Coordinates of C-alpha atoms in Angstrom, one line a residue:
M1 CA 8.6 -0.2 5.0
K2 CA 6.0 -1.6 2.8
P3 CA 5.7 -5.8 3.5
Q4 CA 6.4 -7.8 0.7
L5 CA 3.1 -9.7 -1.2
N6 CA 4.5 -12.8 -1.6
T7 CA 3.0 -14.3 -4.8
R8 CA 2.6 -18.3 -6.7
E9 CA 2.3 -18.4 -10.2
L10 CA -0.3 -19.4 -11.9
T11 CA -0.2 -19.9 -16.3
I12 CA -4.0 -18.9 -18.0
Y13 CA -4.0 -21.2 -20.9
L14 CA -6.3 -19.3 -23.7
P15 CA -6.6 -20.9 -27.4
G16 CA -3.2 -19.9 -28.9
L17 CA -1.3 -18.7 -26.6
T18 CA 0.3 -19.0 -22.7
L19 CA 0.3 -16.7 -19.8
A20 CA 2.2 -16.7 -17.1
V21 CA 0.3 -14.6 -14.1
K22 CA 1.4 -14.2 -10.6
V23 CA -1.4 -14.2 -8.0
A24 CA -1.6 -13.7 -3.9
A25 CA 0.6 -17.2 -2.8
S26 CA -1.9 -17.5 -0.1
M27 CA -5.3 -15.4 0.6
E28 CA -5.1 -16.3 3.8
E29 CA -2.2 -14.8 5.5
L30 CA -3.3 -10.9 4.3
I31 CA -7.3 -11.2 5.8
T32 CA -6.9 -9.0 9.0
D33 CA -10.2 -9.3 10.0
P34 CA -12.5 -11.9 8.9
A35 CA -15.6 -9.9 9.3
D36 CA -14.9 -6.6 7.4
E37 CA -16.2 -7.9 4.6
D38 CA -13.9 -5.4 2.6
N39 CA -10.5 -6.3 3.8
I40 CA -11.5 -9.5 2.3
P41 CA -8.8 -10.6 -0.4
L42 CA -10.6 -11.7 -3.5
W43 CA -8.5 -9.7 -5.1
A44 CA -6.1 -12.6 -4.5
D45 CA -6.7 -15.2 -7.1
I46 CA -7.8 -15.5 -10.7
W47 CA -11.9 -16.5 -9.5
P48 CA -13.2 -17.7 -13.3
A49 CA -15.2 -14.9 -14.1
A50 CA -11.9 -13.4 -15.1
R51 CA -11.3 -16.2 -16.6
G52 CA -13.9 -16.6 -18.9
M53 CA -13.3 -12.9 -20.0
A54 CA -9.5 -13.2 -20.7
R55 CA -10.4 -15.7 -23.5
Y56 CA -13.6 -13.9 -24.3
I57 CA -11.7 -11.2 -25.0
W58 CA -9.0 -13.1 -26.0
E59 CA -11.6 -14.9 -28.7
C60 CA -13.2 -12.2 -30.4
L61 CA -12.2 -8.6 -29.3
D62 CA -10.3 -5.8 -31.1
F63 CA -8.8 -3.3 -29.0
S64 CA -6.6 -1.3 -30.9
G65 CA -6.6 2.5 -30.3
Q66 CA -8.8 2.1 -27.7
S67 CA -8.9 3.2 -24.0
V68 CA -9.8 -0.2 -21.7
L69 CA -10.2 0.8 -17.7
E70 CA -10.7 -2.8 -16.0
L71 CA -12.8 -2.5 -12.4
G72 CA -12.0 -4.1 -9.6
A73 CA -8.9 -5.5 -12.2
G74 CA -7.7 -8.2 -9.3
A75 CA -4.6 -9.6 -10.6
G76 CA -5.6 -7.4 -13.7
L77 CA -6.3 -11.2 -16.6
P78 CA -8.4 -9.4 -18.3
G79 CA -6.6 -6.0 -18.7
V80 CA -4.0 -7.8 -19.6
V81 CA -5.4 -9.7 -22.3
C82 CA -7.0 -6.6 -23.5
G83 CA -3.4 -4.8 -23.7
L84 CA -2.8 -7.7 -25.6
K85 CA -4.6 -6.9 -28.0
G86 CA -3.5 -3.3 -28.7
A87 CA -6.0 -1.6 -25.8
R88 CA -4.7 1.6 -23.1
V89 CA -5.1 -0.1 -20.4
T90 CA -5.6 1.4 -16.7
F91 CA -6.3 -1.3 -14.1
S92 CA -8.0 -0.1 -10.8
D93 CA -8.7 -1.8 -7.5
Y94 CA -9.1 0.0 -4.1
K95 CA -6.3 -2.3 -2.9
P96 CA -3.1 -1.4 -3.5
G97 CA -1.7 -5.5 -3.8
A98 CA -3.9 -5.8 -6.1
L99 CA -2.7 -3.4 -8.4
E100 CA 0.7 -4.4 -7.5
L101 CA -0.1 -7.7 -8.8
A102 CA -1.4 -6.9 -12.0
A103 CA 1.2 -4.2 -12.8
M104 CA 3.4 -6.8 -11.7
N105 CA 1.6 -9.3 -14.7
A106 CA 1.3 -7.0 -17.4
R107 CA 5.4 -6.4 -17.4
S108 CA 5.7 -9.9 -17.6
S109 CA 3.1 -10.4 -20.2
G110 CA 4.6 -7.7 -22.4
V111 CA 1.6 -4.9 -22.2
K112 CA 3.3 -1.5 -22.6
D113 CA 1.0 0.6 -22.4
F114 CA -1.3 1.0 -19.1
S115 CA -1.5 2.9 -15.3
C116 CA -2.8 1.6 -12.5
F117 CA -5.5 4.4 -10.0
L118 CA -6.3 3.2 -6.8
A119 CA -10.0 4.1 -5.7
D120 CA -13.0 2.6 -3.6
W121 CA -16.5 2.8 -5.9
R122 CA -17.4 4.4 -3.2
D123 CA -15.2 7.6 -4.0
F124 CA -14.2 6.6 -7.4
R125 CA -12.7 10.5 -8.7
L126 CA -11.0 9.3 -12.4
D127 CA -11.8 12.4 -14.9
R128 CA -11.7 10.5 -17.5
R129 CA -13.6 9.2 -20.1
F130 CA -12.8 5.4 -21.9
D131 CA -14.4 3.4 -24.8
W132 CA -13.9 0.5 -22.1
I133 CA -15.1 -0.4 -19.5
I134 CA -14.3 -3.9 -18.0
G135 CA -14.9 -6.3 -14.5
S136 CA -14.9 -9.9 -13.1
D137 CA -18.1 -10.1 -11.1
I138 CA -18.4 -6.9 -9.4
L139 CA -21.7 -7.0 -9.7
Y140 CA -22.2 -9.3 -6.7
D141 CA -23.3 -6.9 -4.6
P142 CA -26.9 -5.1 -4.8
K143 CA -25.8 -2.3 -2.6
F144 CA -22.2 -1.7 -5.1
H145 CA -24.7 -1.2 -7.8
P146 CA -25.7 2.6 -6.9
Y147 CA -21.9 3.7 -7.5
L148 CA -21.2 0.8 -10.2
S149 CA -24.2 3.0 -11.5
R150 CA -22.6 6.7 -11.4
I151 CA -19.1 4.7 -12.6
F152 CA -20.6 3.5 -15.9
E153 CA -22.3 6.8 -16.4
Q154 CA -18.9 9.0 -15.9
N155 CA -16.9 7.3 -17.1
L156 CA -17.5 5.8 -20.7
K157 CA -17.3 7.4 -23.9
P158 CA -20.5 8.4 -26.1
G159 CA -21.2 5.2 -27.3
G160 CA -18.7 3.0 -25.4
Q161 CA -19.0 -0.2 -24.1
L162 CA -19.1 -2.1 -20.9
L163 CA -18.5 -5.0 -21.0
I164 CA -18.8 -7.4 -17.7
A165 CA -18.9 -11.3 -17.4
H166 CA -19.9 -13.0 -13.2
P167 CA -21.3 -17.3 -13.2
G168 CA -24.7 -16.6 -13.1
R169 CA -25.2 -14.8 -10.4
P170 CA -29.5 -12.9 -10.0
A171 CA -27.8 -9.6 -8.6
T172 CA -26.2 -9.2 -11.9
F173 CA -28.5 -9.7 -14.3
N174 CA -30.5 -7.9 -12.3
F175 CA -28.7 -4.4 -12.7
I176 CA -28.2 -5.2 -16.5
E177 CA -32.1 -5.6 -17.0
E178 CA -32.2 -2.4 -15.5
W179 CA -29.8 -0.3 -17.1
H180 CA -31.1 -1.8 -20.5
K181 CA -34.1 -0.5 -19.8
K182 CA -32.6 2.8 -18.3
T183 CA -30.3 3.2 -21.6
G184 CA -32.0 1.6 -24.2
R185 CA -29.1 0.4 -25.0
P186 CA -28.4 -3.6 -27.0
V187 CA -26.9 -6.4 -24.9
T188 CA -25.5 -9.6 -26.4
E189 CA -24.4 -12.3 -23.6
K190 CA -22.5 -15.3 -24.2
I191 CA -21.7 -18.0 -22.0
I192 CA -18.8 -19.0 -21.4
P193 CA -17.2 -22.5 -19.7
V194 CA -14.2 -22.5 -18.3
T195 CA -13.1 -25.6 -15.7
I196 CA -10.3 -24.7 -12.7
E197 CA -8.0 -26.8 -10.6
D198 CA -11.0 -27.1 -7.3
P199 CA -11.3 -30.9 -6.5
Y200 CA -15.2 -30.0 -5.5
F201 CA -16.6 -26.7 -7.8
P202 CA -14.0 -27.3 -11.1
Y203 CA -17.0 -26.3 -13.6
Y204 CA -17.8 -22.8 -14.6
H205 CA -20.6 -20.9 -17.0
V206 CA -18.7 -17.7 -17.4
H207 CA -22.0 -14.8 -18.7
I208 CA -20.8 -12.2 -20.8
H209 CA -22.2 -9.1 -21.0
Q210 CA -21.3 -6.3 -24.3
F211 CA -23.7 -3.7 -24.0

């Protein structure tokens, strides 16, 4: 029998929209081996990059009739907002618990046209192309860049767009610069201020790249 995922609720405020979003009750409870970075449950919370991306999507984009693949979806906040802006959303993550949260949040927010795809970036076998591929803080580690490049090439429609959010990571800037050199695609950037309830690091500037 699958163990129950204990959750807690976060309130996410966007201009004119309030979302009640479920995350894991405790990340610590989900850690089985602290030395195994693949099993650190980063999917279990909503990080600043996802909050910044959600706000950017809500304020700046319209996905009516378009398909969106969210990589590293975790609790699925950006994908949920895409769904509220008219997208057909596919949430993807490599942990079943993440997709459980994403589906829960999509349903509770009124998103009806969504699916979930369980896969590791290193062995990503999704035979579909999308109008958009989005990801919040997914390019933090250069060792994943070749796998993500392959996914972008294989799963983005011709003329499709990428949307990447991060809190100013050099590895992400480097990837986007190399991708621009490789493809010639223009890149736009916007910085979204994000405040979270953290007594030590409450303020972030989230970089949003659309290309």
